[in-house]
PDB file of N, CA, C and O in Angstrom:
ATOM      1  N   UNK N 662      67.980 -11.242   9.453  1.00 56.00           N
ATOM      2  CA  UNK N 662      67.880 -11.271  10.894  1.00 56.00           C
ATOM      3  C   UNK N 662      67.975  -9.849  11.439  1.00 56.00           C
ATOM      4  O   UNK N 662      68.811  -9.200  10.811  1.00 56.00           O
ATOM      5  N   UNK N 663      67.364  -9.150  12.434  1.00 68.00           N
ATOM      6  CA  UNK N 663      67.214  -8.083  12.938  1.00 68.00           C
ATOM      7  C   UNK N 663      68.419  -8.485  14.336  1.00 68.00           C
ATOM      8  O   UNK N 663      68.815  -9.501  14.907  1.00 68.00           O
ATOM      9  N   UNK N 664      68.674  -6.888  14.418  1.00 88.00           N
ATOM     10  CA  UNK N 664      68.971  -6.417  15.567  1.00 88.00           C
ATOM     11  C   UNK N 664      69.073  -6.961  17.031  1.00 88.00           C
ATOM     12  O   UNK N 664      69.987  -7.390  17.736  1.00 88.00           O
ATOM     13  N   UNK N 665      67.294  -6.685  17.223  1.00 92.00           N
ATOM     14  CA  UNK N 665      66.515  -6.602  18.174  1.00 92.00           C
ATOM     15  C   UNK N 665      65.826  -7.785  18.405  1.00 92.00           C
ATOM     16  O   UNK N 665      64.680  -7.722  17.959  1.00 92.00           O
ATOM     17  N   UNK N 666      66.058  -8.682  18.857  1.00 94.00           N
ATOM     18  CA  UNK N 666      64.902  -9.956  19.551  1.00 94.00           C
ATOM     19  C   UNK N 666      64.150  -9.682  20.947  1.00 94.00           C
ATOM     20  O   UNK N 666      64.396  -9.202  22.054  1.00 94.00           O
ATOM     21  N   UNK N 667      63.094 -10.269  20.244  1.00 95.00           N
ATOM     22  CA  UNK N 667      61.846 -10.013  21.550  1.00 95.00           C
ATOM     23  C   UNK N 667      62.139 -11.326  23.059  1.00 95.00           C
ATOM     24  O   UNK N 667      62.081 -12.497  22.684  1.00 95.00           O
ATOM     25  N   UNK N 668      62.407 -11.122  24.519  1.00 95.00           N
ATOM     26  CA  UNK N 668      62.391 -12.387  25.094  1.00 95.00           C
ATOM     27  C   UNK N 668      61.175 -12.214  25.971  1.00 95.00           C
ATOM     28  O   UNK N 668      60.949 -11.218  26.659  1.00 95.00           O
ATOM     29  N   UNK N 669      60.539 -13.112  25.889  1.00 96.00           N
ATOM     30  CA  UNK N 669      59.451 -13.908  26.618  1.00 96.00           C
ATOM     31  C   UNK N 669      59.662 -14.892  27.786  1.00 96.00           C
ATOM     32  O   UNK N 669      59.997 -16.076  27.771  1.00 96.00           O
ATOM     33  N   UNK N 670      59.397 -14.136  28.703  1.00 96.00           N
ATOM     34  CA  UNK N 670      59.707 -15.321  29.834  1.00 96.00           C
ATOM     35  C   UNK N 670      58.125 -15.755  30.090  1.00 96.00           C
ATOM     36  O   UNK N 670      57.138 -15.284  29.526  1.00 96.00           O
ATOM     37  N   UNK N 671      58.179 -16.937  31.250  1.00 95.00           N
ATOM     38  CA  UNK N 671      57.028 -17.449  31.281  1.00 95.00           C
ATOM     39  C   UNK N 671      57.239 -17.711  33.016  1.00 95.00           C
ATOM     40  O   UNK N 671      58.063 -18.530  33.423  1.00 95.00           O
ATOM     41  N   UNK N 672      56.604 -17.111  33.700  1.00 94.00           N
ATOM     42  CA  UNK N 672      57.270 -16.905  35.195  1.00 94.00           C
ATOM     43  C   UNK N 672      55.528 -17.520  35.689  1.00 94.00           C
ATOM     44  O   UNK N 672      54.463 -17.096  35.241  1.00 94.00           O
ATOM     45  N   UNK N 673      55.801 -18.978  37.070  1.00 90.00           N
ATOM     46  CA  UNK N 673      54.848 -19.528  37.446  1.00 90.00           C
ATOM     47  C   UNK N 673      55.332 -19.185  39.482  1.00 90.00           C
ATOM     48  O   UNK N 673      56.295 -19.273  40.244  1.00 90.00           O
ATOM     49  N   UNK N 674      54.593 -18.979  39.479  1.00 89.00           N
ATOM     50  CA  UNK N 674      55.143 -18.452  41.555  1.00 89.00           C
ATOM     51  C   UNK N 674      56.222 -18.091  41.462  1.00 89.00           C
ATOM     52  O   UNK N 674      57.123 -18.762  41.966  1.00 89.00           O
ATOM     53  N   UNK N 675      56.547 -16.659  40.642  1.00 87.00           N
ATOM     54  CA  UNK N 675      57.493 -15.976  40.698  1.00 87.00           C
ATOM     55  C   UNK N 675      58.669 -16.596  40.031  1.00 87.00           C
ATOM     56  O   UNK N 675      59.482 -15.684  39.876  1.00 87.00           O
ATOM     57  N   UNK N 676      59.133 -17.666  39.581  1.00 93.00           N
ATOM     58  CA  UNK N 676      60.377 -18.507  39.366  1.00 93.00           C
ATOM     59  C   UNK N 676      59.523 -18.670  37.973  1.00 93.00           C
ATOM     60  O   UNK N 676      58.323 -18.794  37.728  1.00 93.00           O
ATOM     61  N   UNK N 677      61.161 -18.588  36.884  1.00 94.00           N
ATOM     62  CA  UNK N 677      61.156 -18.619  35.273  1.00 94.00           C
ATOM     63  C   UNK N 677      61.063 -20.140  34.979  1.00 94.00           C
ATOM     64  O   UNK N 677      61.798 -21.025  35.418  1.00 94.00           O
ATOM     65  N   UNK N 678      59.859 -20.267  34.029  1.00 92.00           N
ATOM     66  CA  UNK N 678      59.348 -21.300  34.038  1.00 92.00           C
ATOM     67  C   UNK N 678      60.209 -21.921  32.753  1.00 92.00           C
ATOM     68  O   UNK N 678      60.912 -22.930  32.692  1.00 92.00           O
ATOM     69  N   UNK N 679      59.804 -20.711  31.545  1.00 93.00           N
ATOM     70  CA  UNK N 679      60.274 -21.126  30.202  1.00 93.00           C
ATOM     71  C   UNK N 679      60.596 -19.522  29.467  1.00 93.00           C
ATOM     72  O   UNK N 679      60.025 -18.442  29.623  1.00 93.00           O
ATOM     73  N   UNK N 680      61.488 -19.832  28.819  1.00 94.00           N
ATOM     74  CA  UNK N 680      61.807 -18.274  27.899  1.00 94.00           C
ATOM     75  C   UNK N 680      61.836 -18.538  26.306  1.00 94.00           C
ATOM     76  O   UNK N 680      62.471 -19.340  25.620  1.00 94.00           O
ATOM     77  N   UNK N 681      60.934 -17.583  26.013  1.00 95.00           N
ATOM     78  CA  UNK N 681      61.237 -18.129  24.341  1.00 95.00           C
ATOM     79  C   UNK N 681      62.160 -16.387  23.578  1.00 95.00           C
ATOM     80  O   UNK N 681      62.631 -15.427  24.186  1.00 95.00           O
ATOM     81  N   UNK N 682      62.101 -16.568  22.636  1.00 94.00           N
ATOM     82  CA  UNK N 682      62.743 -15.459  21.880  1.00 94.00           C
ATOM     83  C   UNK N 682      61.873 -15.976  20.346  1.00 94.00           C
ATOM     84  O   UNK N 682      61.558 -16.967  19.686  1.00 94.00           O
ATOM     85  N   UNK N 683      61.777 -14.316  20.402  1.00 95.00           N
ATOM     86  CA  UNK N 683      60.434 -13.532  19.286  1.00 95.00           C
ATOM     87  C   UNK N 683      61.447 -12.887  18.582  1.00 95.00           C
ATOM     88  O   UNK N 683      62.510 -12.560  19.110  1.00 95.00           O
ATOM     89  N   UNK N 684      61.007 -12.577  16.746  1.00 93.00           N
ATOM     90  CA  UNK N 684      62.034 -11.669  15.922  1.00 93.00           C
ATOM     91  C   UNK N 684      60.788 -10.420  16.118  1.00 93.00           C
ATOM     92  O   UNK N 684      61.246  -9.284  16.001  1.00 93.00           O
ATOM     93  N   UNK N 685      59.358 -10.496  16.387  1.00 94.00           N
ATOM     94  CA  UNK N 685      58.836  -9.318  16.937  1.00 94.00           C
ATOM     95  C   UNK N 685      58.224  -9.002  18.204  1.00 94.00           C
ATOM     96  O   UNK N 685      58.325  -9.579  19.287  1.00 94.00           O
ATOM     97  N   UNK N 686      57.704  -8.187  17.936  1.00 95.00           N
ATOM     98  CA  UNK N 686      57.027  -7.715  19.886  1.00 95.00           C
ATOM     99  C   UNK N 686      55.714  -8.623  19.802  1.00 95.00           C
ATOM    100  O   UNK N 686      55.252  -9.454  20.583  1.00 95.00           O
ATOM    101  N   UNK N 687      55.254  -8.114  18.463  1.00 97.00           N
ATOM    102  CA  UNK N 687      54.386  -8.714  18.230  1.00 97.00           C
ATOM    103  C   UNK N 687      53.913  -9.884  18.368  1.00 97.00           C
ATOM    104  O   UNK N 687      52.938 -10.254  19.022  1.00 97.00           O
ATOM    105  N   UNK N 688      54.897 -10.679  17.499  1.00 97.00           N
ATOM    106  CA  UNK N 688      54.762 -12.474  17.840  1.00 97.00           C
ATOM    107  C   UNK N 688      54.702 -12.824  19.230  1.00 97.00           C
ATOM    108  O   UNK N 688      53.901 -13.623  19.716  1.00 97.00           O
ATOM    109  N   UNK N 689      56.005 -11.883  20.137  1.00 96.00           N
ATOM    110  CA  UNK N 689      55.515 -12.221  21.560  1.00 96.00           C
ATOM    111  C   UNK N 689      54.280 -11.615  22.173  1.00 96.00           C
ATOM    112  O   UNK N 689      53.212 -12.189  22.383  1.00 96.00           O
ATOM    113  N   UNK N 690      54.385 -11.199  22.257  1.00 96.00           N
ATOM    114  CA  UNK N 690      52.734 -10.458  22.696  1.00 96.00           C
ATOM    115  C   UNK N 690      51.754 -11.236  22.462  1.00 96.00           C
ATOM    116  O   UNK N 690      50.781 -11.191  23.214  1.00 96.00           O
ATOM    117  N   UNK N 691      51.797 -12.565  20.829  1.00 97.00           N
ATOM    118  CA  UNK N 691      50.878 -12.948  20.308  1.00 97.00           C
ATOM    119  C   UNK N 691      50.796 -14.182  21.162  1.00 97.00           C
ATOM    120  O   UNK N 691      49.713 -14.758  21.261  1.00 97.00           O
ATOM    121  N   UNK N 692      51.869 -14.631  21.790  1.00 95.00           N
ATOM    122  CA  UNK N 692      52.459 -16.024  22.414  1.00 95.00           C
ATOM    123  C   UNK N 692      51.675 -15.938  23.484  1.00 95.00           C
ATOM    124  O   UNK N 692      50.849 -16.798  23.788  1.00 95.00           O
ATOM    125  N   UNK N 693      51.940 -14.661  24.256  1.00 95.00           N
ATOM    126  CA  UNK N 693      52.026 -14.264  25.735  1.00 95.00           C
ATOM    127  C   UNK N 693      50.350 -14.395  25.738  1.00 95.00           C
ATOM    128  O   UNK N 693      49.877 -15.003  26.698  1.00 95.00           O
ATOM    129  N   UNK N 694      49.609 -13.975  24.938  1.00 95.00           N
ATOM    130  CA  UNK N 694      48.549 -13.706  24.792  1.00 95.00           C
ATOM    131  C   UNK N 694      48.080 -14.856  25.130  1.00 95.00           C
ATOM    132  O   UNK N 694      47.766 -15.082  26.299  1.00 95.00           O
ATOM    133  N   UNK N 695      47.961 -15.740  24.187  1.00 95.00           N
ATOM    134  CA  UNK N 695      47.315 -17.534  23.834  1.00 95.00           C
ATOM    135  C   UNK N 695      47.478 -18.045  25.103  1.00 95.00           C
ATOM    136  O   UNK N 695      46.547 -18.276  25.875  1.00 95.00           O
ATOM    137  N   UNK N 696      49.125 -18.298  25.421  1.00 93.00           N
ATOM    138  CA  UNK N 696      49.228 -18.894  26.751  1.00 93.00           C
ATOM    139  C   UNK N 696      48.709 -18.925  28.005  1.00 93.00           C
ATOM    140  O   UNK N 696      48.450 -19.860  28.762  1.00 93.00           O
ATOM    141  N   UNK N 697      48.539 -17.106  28.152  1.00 92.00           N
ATOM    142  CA  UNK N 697      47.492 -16.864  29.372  1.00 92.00           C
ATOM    143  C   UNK N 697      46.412 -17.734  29.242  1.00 92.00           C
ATOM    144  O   UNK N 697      46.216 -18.709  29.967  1.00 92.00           O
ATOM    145  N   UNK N 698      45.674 -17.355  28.259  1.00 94.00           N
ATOM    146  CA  UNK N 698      44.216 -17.695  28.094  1.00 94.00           C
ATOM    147  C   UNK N 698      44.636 -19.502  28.551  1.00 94.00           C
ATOM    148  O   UNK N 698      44.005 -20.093  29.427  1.00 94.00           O
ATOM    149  N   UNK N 699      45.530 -20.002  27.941  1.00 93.00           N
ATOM    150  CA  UNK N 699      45.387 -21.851  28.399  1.00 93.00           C
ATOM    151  C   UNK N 699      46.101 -22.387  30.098  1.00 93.00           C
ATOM    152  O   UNK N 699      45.846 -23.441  30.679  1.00 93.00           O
ATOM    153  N   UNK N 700      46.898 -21.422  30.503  1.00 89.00           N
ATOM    154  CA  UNK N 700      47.399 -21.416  31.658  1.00 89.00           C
ATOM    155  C   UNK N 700      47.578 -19.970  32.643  1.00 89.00           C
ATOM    156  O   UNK N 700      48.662 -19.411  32.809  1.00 89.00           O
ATOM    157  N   UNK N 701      46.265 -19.510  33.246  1.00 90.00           N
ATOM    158  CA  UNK N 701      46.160 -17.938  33.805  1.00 90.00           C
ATOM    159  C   UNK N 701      46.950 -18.049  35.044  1.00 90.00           C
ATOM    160  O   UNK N 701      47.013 -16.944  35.583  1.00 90.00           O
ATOM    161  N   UNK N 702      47.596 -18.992  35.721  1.00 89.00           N
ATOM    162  CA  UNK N 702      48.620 -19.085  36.585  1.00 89.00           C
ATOM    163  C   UNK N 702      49.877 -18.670  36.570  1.00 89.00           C
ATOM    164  O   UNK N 702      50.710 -18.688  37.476  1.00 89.00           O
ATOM    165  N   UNK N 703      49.986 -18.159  35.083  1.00 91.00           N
ATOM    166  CA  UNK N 703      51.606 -17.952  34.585  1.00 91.00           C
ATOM    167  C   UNK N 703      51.305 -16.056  34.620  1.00 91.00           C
ATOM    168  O   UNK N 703      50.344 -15.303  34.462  1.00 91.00           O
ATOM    169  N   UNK N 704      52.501 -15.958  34.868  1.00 93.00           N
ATOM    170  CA  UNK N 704      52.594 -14.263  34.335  1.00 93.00           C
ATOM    171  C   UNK N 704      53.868 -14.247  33.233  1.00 93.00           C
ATOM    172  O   UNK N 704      54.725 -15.129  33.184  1.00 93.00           O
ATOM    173  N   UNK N 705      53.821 -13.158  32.427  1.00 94.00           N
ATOM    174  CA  UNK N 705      54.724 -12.773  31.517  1.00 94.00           C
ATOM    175  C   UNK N 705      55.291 -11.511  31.250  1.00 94.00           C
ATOM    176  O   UNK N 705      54.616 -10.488  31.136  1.00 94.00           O
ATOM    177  N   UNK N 706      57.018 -11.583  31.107  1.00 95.00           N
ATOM    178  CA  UNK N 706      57.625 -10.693  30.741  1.00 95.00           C
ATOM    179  C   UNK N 706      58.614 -10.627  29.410  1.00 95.00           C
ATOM    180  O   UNK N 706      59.576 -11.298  29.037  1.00 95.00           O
ATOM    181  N   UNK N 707      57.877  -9.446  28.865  1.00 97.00           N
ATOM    182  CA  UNK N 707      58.384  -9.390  27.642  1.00 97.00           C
ATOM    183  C   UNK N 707      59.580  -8.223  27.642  1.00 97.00           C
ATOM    184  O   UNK N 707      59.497  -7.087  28.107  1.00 97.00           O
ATOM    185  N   UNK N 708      60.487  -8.725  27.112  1.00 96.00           N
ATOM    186  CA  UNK N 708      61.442  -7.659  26.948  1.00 96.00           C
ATOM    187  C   UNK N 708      62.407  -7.628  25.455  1.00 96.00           C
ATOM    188  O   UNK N 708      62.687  -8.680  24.879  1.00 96.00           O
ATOM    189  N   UNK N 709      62.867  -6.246  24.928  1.00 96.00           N
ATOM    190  CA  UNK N 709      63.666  -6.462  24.080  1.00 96.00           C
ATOM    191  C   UNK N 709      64.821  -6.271  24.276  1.00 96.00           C
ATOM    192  O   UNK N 709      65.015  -5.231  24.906  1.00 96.00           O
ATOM    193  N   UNK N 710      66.012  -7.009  23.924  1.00 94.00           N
ATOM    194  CA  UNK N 710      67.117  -7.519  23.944  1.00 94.00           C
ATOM    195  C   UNK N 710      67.540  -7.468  22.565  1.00 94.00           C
ATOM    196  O   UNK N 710      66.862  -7.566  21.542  1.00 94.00           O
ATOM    197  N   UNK N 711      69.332  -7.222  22.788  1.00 91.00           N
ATOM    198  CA  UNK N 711      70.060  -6.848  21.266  1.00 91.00           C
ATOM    199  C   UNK N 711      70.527  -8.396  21.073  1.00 91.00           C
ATOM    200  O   UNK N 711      71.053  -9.106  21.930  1.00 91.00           O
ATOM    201  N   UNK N 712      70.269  -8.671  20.001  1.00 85.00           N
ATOM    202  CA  UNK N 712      70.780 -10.053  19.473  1.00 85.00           C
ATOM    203  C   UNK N 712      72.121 -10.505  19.838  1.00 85.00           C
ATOM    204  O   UNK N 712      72.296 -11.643  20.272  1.00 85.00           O
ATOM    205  N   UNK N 713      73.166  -9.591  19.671  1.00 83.00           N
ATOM    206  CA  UNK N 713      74.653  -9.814  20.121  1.00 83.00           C
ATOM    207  C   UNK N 713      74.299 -10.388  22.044  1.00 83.00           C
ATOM    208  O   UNK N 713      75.176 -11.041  22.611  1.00 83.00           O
ATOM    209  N   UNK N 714      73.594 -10.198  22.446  1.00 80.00           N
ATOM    210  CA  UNK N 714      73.461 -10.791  23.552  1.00 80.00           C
ATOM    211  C   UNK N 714      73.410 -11.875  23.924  1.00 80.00           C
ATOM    212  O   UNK N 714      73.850 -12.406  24.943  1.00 80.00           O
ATOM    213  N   UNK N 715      72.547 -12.456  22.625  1.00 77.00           N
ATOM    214  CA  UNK N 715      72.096 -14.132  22.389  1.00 77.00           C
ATOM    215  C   UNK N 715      73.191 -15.379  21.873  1.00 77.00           C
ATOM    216  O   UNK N 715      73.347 -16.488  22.383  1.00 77.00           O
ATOM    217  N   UNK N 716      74.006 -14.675  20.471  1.00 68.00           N
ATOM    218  CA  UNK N 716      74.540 -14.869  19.963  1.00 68.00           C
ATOM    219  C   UNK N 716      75.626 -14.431  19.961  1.00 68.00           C
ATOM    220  O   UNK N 716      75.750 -13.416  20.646  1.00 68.00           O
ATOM    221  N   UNK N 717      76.903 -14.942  19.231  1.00 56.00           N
ATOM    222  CA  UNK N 717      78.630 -13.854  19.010  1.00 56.00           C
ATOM    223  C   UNK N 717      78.263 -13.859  17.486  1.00 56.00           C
ATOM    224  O   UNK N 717      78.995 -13.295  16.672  1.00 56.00           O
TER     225      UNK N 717
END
């Protein structure tokens, strides 16, 4: 397990719709990507976050 987890929010008229958590940028990026393309109403923010945040 790394460090660093990727979070993905999924924000629809400004208000957080759904948040996932990525072990890369990548995978999110890859998420963020797909989703647009099936729902272009959503916007996304990706951010990285230290695991101790998620977890103790």
């Amino acid at each position: 397990m790394t460090e660093t987890l990727w979070k993905c929010d999924q924000l629809r008229a400004g208000q957080l719709y759904n948040r996932m958590m990525f072990d890369t940028q990548a995978e999110a990026q890859h998420f963020a990507h797909k989703m647009q393309q099936m729902e272009p109403d959503q916007t996304f923010a990706i951010e990285a976050i230290k695991a101790s945040q998620v977890w103790n």
